[in-house]
Coordinates of C-alpha atoms in Angstrom, one line a residue:
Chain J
X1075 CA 99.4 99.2 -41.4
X1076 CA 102.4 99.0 -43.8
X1077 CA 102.7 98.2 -47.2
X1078 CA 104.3 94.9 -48.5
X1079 CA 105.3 92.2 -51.0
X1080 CA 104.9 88.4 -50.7
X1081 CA 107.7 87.2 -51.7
X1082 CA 107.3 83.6 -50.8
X1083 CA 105.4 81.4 -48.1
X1084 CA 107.1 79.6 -44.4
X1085 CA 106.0 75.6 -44.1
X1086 CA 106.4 74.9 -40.5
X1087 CA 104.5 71.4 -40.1
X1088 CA 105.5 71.5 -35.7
X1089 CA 103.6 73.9 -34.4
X1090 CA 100.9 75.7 -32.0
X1091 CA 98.0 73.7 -32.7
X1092 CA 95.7 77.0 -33.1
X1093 CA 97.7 77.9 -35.9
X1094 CA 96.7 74.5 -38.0
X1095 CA 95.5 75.4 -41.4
X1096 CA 96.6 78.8 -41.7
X1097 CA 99.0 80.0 -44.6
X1098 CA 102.5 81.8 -43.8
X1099 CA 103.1 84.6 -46.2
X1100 CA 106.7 85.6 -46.3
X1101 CA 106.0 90.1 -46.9
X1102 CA 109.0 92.1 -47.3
X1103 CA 108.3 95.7 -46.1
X1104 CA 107.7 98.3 -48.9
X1105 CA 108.9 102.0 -48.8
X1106 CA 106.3 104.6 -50.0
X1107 CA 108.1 104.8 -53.7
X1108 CA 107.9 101.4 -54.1
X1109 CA 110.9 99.7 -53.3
X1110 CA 112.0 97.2 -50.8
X1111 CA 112.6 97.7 -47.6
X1112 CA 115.0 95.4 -45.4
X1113 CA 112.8 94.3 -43.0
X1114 CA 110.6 91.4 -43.5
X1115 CA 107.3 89.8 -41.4
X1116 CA 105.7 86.7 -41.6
X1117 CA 102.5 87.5 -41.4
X1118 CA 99.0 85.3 -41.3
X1119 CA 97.0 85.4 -44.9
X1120 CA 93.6 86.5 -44.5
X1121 CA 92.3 87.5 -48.0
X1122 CA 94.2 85.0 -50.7
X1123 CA 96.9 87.0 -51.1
X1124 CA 99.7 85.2 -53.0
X1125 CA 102.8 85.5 -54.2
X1126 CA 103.8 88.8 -56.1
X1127 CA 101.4 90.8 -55.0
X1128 CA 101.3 94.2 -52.9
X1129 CA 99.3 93.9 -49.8
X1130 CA 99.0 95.4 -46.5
X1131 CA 99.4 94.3 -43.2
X1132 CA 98.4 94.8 -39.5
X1133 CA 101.0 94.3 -36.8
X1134 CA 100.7 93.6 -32.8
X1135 CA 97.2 92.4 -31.2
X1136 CA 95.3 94.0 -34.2
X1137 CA 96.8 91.1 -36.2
X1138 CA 94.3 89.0 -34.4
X1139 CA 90.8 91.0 -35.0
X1140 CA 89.9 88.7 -38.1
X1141 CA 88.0 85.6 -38.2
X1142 CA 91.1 83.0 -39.4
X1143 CA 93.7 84.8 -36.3
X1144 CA 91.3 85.2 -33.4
X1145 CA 92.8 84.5 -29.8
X1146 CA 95.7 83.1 -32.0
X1147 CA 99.8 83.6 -31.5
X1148 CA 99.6 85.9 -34.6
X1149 CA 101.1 89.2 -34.6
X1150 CA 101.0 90.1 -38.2
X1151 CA 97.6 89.3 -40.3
X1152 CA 97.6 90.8 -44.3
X1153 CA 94.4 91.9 -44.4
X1154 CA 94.2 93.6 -47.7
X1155 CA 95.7 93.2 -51.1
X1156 CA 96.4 96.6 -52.6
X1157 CA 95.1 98.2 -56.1
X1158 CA 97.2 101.1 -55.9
X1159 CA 98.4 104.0 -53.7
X1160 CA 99.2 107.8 -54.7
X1161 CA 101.5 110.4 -53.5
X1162 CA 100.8 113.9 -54.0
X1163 CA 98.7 112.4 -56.7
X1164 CA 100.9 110.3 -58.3
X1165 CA 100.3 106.6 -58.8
X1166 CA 103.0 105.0 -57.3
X1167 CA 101.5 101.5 -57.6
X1168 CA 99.0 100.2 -59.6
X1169 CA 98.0 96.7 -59.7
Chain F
X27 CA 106.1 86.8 -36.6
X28 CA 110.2 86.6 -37.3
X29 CA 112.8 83.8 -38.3
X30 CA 115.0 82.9 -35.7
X31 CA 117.4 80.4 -34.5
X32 CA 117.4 79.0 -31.2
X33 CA 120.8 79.9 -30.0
X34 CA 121.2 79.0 -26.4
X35 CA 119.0 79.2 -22.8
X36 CA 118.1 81.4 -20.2
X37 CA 118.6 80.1 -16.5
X38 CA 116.3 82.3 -13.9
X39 CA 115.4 80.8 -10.3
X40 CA 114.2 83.8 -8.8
X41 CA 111.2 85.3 -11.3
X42 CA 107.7 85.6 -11.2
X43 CA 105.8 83.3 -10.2
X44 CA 103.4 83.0 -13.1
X45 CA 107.0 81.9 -15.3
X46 CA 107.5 78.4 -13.2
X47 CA 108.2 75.9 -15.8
X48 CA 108.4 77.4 -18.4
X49 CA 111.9 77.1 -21.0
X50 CA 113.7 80.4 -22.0
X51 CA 115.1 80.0 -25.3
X52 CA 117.9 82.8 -26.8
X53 CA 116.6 83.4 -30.2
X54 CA 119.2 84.7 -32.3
X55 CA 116.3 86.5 -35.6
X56 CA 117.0 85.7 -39.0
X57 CA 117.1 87.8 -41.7
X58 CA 115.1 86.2 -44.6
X59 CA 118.2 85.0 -46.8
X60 CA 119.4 82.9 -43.8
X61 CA 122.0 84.5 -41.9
X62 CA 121.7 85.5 -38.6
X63 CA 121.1 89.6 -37.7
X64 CA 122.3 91.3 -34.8
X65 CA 119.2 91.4 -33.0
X66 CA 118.0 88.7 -30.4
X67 CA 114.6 88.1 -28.2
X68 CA 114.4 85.8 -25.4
X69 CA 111.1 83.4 -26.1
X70 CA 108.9 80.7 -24.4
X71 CA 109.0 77.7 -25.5
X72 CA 105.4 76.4 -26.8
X73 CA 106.5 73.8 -29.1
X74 CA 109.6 71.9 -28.0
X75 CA 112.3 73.6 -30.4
X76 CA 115.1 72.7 -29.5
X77 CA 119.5 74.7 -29.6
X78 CA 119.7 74.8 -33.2
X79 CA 116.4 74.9 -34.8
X80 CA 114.7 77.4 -36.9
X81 CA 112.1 78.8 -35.2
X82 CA 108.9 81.3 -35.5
X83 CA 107.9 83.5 -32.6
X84 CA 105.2 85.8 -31.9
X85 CA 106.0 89.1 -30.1
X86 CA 103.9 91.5 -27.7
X87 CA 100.0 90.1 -26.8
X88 CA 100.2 87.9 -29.1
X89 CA 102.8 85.8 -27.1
X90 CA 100.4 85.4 -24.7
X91 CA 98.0 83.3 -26.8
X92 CA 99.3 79.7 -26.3
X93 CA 98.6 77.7 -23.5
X94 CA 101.9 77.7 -21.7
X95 CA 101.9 81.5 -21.5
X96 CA 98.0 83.0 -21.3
X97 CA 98.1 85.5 -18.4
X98 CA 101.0 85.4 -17.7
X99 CA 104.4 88.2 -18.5
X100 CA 105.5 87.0 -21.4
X101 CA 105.9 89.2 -24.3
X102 CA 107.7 86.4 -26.4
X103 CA 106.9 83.1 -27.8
X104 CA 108.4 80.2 -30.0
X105 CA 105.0 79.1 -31.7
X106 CA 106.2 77.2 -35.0
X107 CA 109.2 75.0 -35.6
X108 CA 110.2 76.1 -40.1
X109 CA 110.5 73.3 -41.9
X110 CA 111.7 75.1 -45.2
X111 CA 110.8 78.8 -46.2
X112 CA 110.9 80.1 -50.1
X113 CA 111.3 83.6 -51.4
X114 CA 110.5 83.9 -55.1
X115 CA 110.2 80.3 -55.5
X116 CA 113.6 79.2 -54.7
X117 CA 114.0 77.4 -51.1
X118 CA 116.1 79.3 -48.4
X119 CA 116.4 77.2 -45.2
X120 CA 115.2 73.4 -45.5
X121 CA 115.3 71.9 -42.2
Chain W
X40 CA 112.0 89.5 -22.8
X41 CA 115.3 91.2 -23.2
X42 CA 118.4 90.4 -21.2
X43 CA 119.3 93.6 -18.5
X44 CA 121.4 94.9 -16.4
X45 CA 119.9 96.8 -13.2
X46 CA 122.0 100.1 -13.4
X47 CA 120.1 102.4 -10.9
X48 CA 116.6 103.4 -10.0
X49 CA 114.3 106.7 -10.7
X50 CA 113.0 108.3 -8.2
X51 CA 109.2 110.1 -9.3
X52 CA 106.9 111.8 -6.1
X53 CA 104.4 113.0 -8.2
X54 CA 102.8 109.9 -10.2
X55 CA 99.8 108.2 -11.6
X56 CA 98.2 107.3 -7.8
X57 CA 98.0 103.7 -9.3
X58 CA 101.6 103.3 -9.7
X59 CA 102.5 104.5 -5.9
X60 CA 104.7 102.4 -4.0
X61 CA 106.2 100.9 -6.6
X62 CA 110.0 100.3 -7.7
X63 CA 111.3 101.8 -10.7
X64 CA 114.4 100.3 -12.3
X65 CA 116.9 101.7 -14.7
X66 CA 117.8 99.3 -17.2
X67 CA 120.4 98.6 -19.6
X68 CA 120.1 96.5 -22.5
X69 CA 122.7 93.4 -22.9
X70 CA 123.2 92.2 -25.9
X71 CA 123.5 88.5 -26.6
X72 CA 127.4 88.6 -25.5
X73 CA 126.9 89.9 -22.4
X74 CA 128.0 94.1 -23.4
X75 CA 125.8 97.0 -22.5
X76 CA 123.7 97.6 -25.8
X77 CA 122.8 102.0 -26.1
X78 CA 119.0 101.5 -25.4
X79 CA 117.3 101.3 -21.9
X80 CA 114.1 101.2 -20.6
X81 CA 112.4 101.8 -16.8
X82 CA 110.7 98.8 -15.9
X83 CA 108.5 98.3 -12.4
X84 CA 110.3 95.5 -10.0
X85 CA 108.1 92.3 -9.5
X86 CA 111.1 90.1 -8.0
X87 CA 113.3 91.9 -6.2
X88 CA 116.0 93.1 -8.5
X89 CA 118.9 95.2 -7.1
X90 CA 121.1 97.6 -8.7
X91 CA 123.9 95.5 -10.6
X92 CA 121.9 92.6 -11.1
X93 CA 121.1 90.7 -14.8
X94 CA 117.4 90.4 -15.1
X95 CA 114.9 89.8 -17.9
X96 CA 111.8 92.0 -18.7
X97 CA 108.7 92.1 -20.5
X98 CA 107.2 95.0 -22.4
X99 CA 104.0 96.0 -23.3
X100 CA 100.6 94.7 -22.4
X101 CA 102.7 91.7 -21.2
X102 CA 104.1 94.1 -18.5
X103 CA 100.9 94.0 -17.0
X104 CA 100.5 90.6 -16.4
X105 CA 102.1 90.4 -12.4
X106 CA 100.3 90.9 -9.1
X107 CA 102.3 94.8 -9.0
X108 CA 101.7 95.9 -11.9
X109 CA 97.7 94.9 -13.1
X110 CA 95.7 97.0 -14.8
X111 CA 98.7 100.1 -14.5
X112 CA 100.3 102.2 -16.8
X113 CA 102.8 100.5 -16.7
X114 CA 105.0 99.0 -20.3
X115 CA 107.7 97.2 -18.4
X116 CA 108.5 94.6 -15.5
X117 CA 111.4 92.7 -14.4
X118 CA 109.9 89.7 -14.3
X119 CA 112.9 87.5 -13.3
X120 CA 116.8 87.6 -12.1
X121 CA 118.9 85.7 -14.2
X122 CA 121.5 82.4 -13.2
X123 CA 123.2 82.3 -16.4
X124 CA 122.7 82.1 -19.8
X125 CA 124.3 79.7 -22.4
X126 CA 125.2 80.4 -26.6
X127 CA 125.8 77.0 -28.5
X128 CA 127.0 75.2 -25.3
X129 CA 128.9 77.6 -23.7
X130 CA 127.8 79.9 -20.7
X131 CA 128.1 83.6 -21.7
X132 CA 126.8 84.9 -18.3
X133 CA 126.6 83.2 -14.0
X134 CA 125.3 85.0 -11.5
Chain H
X1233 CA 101.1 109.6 -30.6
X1234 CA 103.4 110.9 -33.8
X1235 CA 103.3 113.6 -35.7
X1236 CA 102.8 113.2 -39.7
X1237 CA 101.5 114.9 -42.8
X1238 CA 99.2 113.1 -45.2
X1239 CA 100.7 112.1 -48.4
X1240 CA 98.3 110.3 -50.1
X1241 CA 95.9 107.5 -50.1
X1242 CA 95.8 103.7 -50.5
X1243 CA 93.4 101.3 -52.8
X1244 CA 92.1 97.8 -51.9
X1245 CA 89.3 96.4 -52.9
X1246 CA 90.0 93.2 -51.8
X1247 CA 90.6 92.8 -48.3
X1248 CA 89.0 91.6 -44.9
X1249 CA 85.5 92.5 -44.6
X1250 CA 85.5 94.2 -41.5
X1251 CA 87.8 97.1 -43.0
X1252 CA 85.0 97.7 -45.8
X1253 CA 84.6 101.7 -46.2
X1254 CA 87.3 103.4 -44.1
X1255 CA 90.0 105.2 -45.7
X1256 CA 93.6 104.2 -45.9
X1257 CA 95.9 107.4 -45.6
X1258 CA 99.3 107.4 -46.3
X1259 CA 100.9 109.1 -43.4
X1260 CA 104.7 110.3 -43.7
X1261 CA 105.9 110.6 -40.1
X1262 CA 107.1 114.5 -39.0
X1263 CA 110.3 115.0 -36.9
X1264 CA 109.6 117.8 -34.3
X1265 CA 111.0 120.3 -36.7
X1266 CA 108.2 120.0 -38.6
X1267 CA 110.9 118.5 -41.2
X1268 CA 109.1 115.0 -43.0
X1269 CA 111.1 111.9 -41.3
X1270 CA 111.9 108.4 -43.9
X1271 CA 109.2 106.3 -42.1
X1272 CA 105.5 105.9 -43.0
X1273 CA 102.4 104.8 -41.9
X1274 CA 99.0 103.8 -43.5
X1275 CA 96.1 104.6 -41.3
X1276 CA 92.5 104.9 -41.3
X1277 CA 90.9 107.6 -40.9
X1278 CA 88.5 109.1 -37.9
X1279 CA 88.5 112.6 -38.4
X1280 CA 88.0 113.3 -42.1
X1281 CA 91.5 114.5 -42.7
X1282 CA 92.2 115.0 -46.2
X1283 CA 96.0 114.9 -47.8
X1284 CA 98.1 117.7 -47.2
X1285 CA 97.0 117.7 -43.7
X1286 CA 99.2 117.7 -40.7
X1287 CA 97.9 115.2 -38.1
X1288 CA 98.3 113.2 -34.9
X1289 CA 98.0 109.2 -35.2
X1290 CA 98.1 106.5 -32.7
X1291 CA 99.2 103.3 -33.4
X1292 CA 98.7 99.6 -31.8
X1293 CA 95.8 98.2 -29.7
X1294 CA 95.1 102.1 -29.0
X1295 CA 94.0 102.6 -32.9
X1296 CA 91.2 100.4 -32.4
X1297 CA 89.7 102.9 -30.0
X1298 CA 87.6 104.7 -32.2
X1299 CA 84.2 104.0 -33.6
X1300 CA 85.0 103.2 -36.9
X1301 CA 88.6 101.5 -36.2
X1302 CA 86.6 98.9 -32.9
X1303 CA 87.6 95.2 -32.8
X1304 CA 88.9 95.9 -36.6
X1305 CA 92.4 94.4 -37.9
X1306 CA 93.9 98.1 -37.8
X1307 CA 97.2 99.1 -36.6
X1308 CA 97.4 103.1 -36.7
X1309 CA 94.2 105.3 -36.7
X1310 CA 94.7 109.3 -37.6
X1311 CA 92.5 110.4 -34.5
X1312 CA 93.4 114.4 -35.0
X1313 CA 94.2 117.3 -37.3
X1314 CA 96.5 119.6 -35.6
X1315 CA 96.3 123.3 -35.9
X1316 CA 99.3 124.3 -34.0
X1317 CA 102.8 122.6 -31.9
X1318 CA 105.2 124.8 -30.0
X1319 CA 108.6 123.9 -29.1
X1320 CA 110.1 125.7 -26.2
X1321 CA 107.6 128.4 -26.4
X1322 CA 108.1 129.0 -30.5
X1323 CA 105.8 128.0 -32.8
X1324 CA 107.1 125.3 -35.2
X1325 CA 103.6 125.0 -37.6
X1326 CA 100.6 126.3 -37.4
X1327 CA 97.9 124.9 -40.0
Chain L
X587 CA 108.5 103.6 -19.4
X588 CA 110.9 106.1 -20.9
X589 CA 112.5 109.4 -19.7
X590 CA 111.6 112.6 -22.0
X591 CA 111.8 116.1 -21.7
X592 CA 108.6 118.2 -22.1
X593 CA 109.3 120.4 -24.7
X594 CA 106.3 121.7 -26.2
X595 CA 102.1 121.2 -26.6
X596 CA 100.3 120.3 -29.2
X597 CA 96.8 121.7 -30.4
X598 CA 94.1 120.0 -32.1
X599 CA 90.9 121.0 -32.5
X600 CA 89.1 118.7 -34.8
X601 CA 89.7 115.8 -33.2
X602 CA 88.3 112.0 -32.4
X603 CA 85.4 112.8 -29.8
X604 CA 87.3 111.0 -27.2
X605 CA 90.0 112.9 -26.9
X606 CA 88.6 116.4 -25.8
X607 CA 89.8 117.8 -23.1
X608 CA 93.2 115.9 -22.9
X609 CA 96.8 117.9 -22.9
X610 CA 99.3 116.8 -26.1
X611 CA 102.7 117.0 -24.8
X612 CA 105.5 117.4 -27.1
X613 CA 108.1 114.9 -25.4
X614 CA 111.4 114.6 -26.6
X615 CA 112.8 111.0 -25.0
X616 CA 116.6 111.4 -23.4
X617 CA 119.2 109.0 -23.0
X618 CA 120.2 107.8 -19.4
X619 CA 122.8 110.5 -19.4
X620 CA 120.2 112.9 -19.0
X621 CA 120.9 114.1 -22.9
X622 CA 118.4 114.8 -25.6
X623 CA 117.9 111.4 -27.9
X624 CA 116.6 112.2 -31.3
X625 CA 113.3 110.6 -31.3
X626 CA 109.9 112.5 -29.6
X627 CA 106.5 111.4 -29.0
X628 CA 103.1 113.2 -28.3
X629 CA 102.0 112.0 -25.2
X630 CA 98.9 113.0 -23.0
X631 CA 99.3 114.5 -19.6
X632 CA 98.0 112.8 -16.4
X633 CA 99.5 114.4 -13.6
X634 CA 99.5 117.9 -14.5
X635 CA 103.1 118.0 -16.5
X636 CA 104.6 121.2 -17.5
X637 CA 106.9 122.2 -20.3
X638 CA 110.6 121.6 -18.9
X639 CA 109.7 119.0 -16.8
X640 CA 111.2 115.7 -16.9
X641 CA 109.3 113.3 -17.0
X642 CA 108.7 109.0 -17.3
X643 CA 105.9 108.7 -20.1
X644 CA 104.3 104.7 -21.1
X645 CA 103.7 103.4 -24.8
X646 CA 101.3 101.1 -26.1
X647 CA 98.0 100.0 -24.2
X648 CA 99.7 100.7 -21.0
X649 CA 99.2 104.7 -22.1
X650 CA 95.4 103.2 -21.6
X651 CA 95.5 102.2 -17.9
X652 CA 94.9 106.5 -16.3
X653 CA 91.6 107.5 -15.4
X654 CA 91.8 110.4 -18.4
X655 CA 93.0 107.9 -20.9
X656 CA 90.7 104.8 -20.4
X657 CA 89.8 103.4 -23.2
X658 CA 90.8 106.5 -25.9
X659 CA 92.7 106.5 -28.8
X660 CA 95.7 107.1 -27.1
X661 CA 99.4 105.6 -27.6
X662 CA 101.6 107.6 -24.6
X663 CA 100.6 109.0 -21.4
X664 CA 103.0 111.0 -18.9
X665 CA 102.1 109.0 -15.9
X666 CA 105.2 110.6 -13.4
X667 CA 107.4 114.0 -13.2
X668 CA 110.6 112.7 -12.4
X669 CA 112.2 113.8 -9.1
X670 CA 116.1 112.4 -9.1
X671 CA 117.8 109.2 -11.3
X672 CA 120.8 107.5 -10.8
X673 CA 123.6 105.6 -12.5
X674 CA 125.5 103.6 -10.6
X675 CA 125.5 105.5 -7.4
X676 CA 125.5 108.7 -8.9
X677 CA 122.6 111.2 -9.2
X678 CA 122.7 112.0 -13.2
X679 CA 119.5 114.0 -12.9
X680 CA 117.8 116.2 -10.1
X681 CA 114.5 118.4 -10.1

């Protein structure tokens, strides 16, 4: 998994029909001190994750082992919003 | 998924024969302020994108989970056509 | 998929028996404008490809999805030969 | 697999259900020189490796192979602790 | 597939149950050219590798698909020991 931040959300009304209903979070990729990365994913919200907040996210066909992305065209499923992480215990990030 | 913009089409006569009938779009990815990065995929078409629009694929297994591509060798697909996207509440790309 | 050229073939004796009798391609990476990108890849043959030619391939689990190359370890496959390709109306690439 | 050293842990107490009670590490991939690389990881945990640790992770479809990672939304696993790597016959870390 | 270099082994005893018994090969990938690249992988050995052999190696759940790494927690397998590749017509590398 990697750690990111929502930054905003993708509205694509045309679209696979299995992906009806689901919510397009716009994550850009966070480096381990906290800063942002340049890469971005739009990944598949499974746990009410919105914008401004740290999550992490799953990548590839693990993307679609929750109940909302199942035998879906999803290859990038947040499936946890993050309280904090430590490094050589520091807090980098706290909630 | 990534942002991309269809850019052009892929011709192949000779291929396998799993790929019949299906459209090859050139997707040109976008980076999330709009403009257009260096790298490129070559997608299935699951949606009826057209040259010019602004596109979501899925990449890897997950291409394969529409039903123009199941079982087949595919490791790309378009499965969203963006309307808009926002980072940080301001809009990006409106369609 | 990613764009190709066929630039020579690997020769290997001693192999996984499930990948015996197969054809392994050297591959170089094109980039959108038709120039040899750095990267490469060895990809199994399911069409026929010769050395020279412009093909597309799949990666991954997707590799796995022709008659050759089922259930193999195998992460790549030429899974067509490519006519031409077109950017914004114009043809970058004919056979 | 890749190489890395455990850094530290992540938080989240909010997240899909299936990833209740497995441990996020924070995984700093190792170049071969045993030197720490820019690019990180966060995996779960299969072998009770504990920060400060060197280890071996796998990533993709192959980190749900364990018992605790199966038909989970989980990307990269840490499926060893390694005692020892040679490099052309030297010894490059030893635990 | 890629071509690497076996450069080294890796040792592991407390490991994910799975995995005992398996060879880690230090691999370090080269370019077509036959020169080093900077980026390695652990791989596991199926066809009895040794260190200084060259060698074609498969990522991702294709590294799945030997009859030592069915179904394990493993991300690369050495699948081949590379006899002779060429470029072009010429032999750039030759046991």
């Amino acid at each position: 998994m990697l750690l990111g931040r929502v930054t905003g959300t993708v509205v694509a009304s045309q679209k696979e029909p299995l992906m009806e209903g689901l919510t397009f979070l716009l994550i850009r990729q966070l480096a381990v001190d906290n800063t942002e990365a340049n890469s971005y994913v739009v990944a598949v919200d499974s746990v009410g994750a919105g914008v401004g907040e740290v999550v992490m996210y799953a990548s590839g066909s693990s993307a679609r082992q929750t109940s909302v992305t199942q035998n879906k065209p999803c290859d990038a499923v947040v499936m946890a919003i993050v309280d904090t992480w430590e490094i050589d215990g520091e807090t980098v990030y706290r909630k």
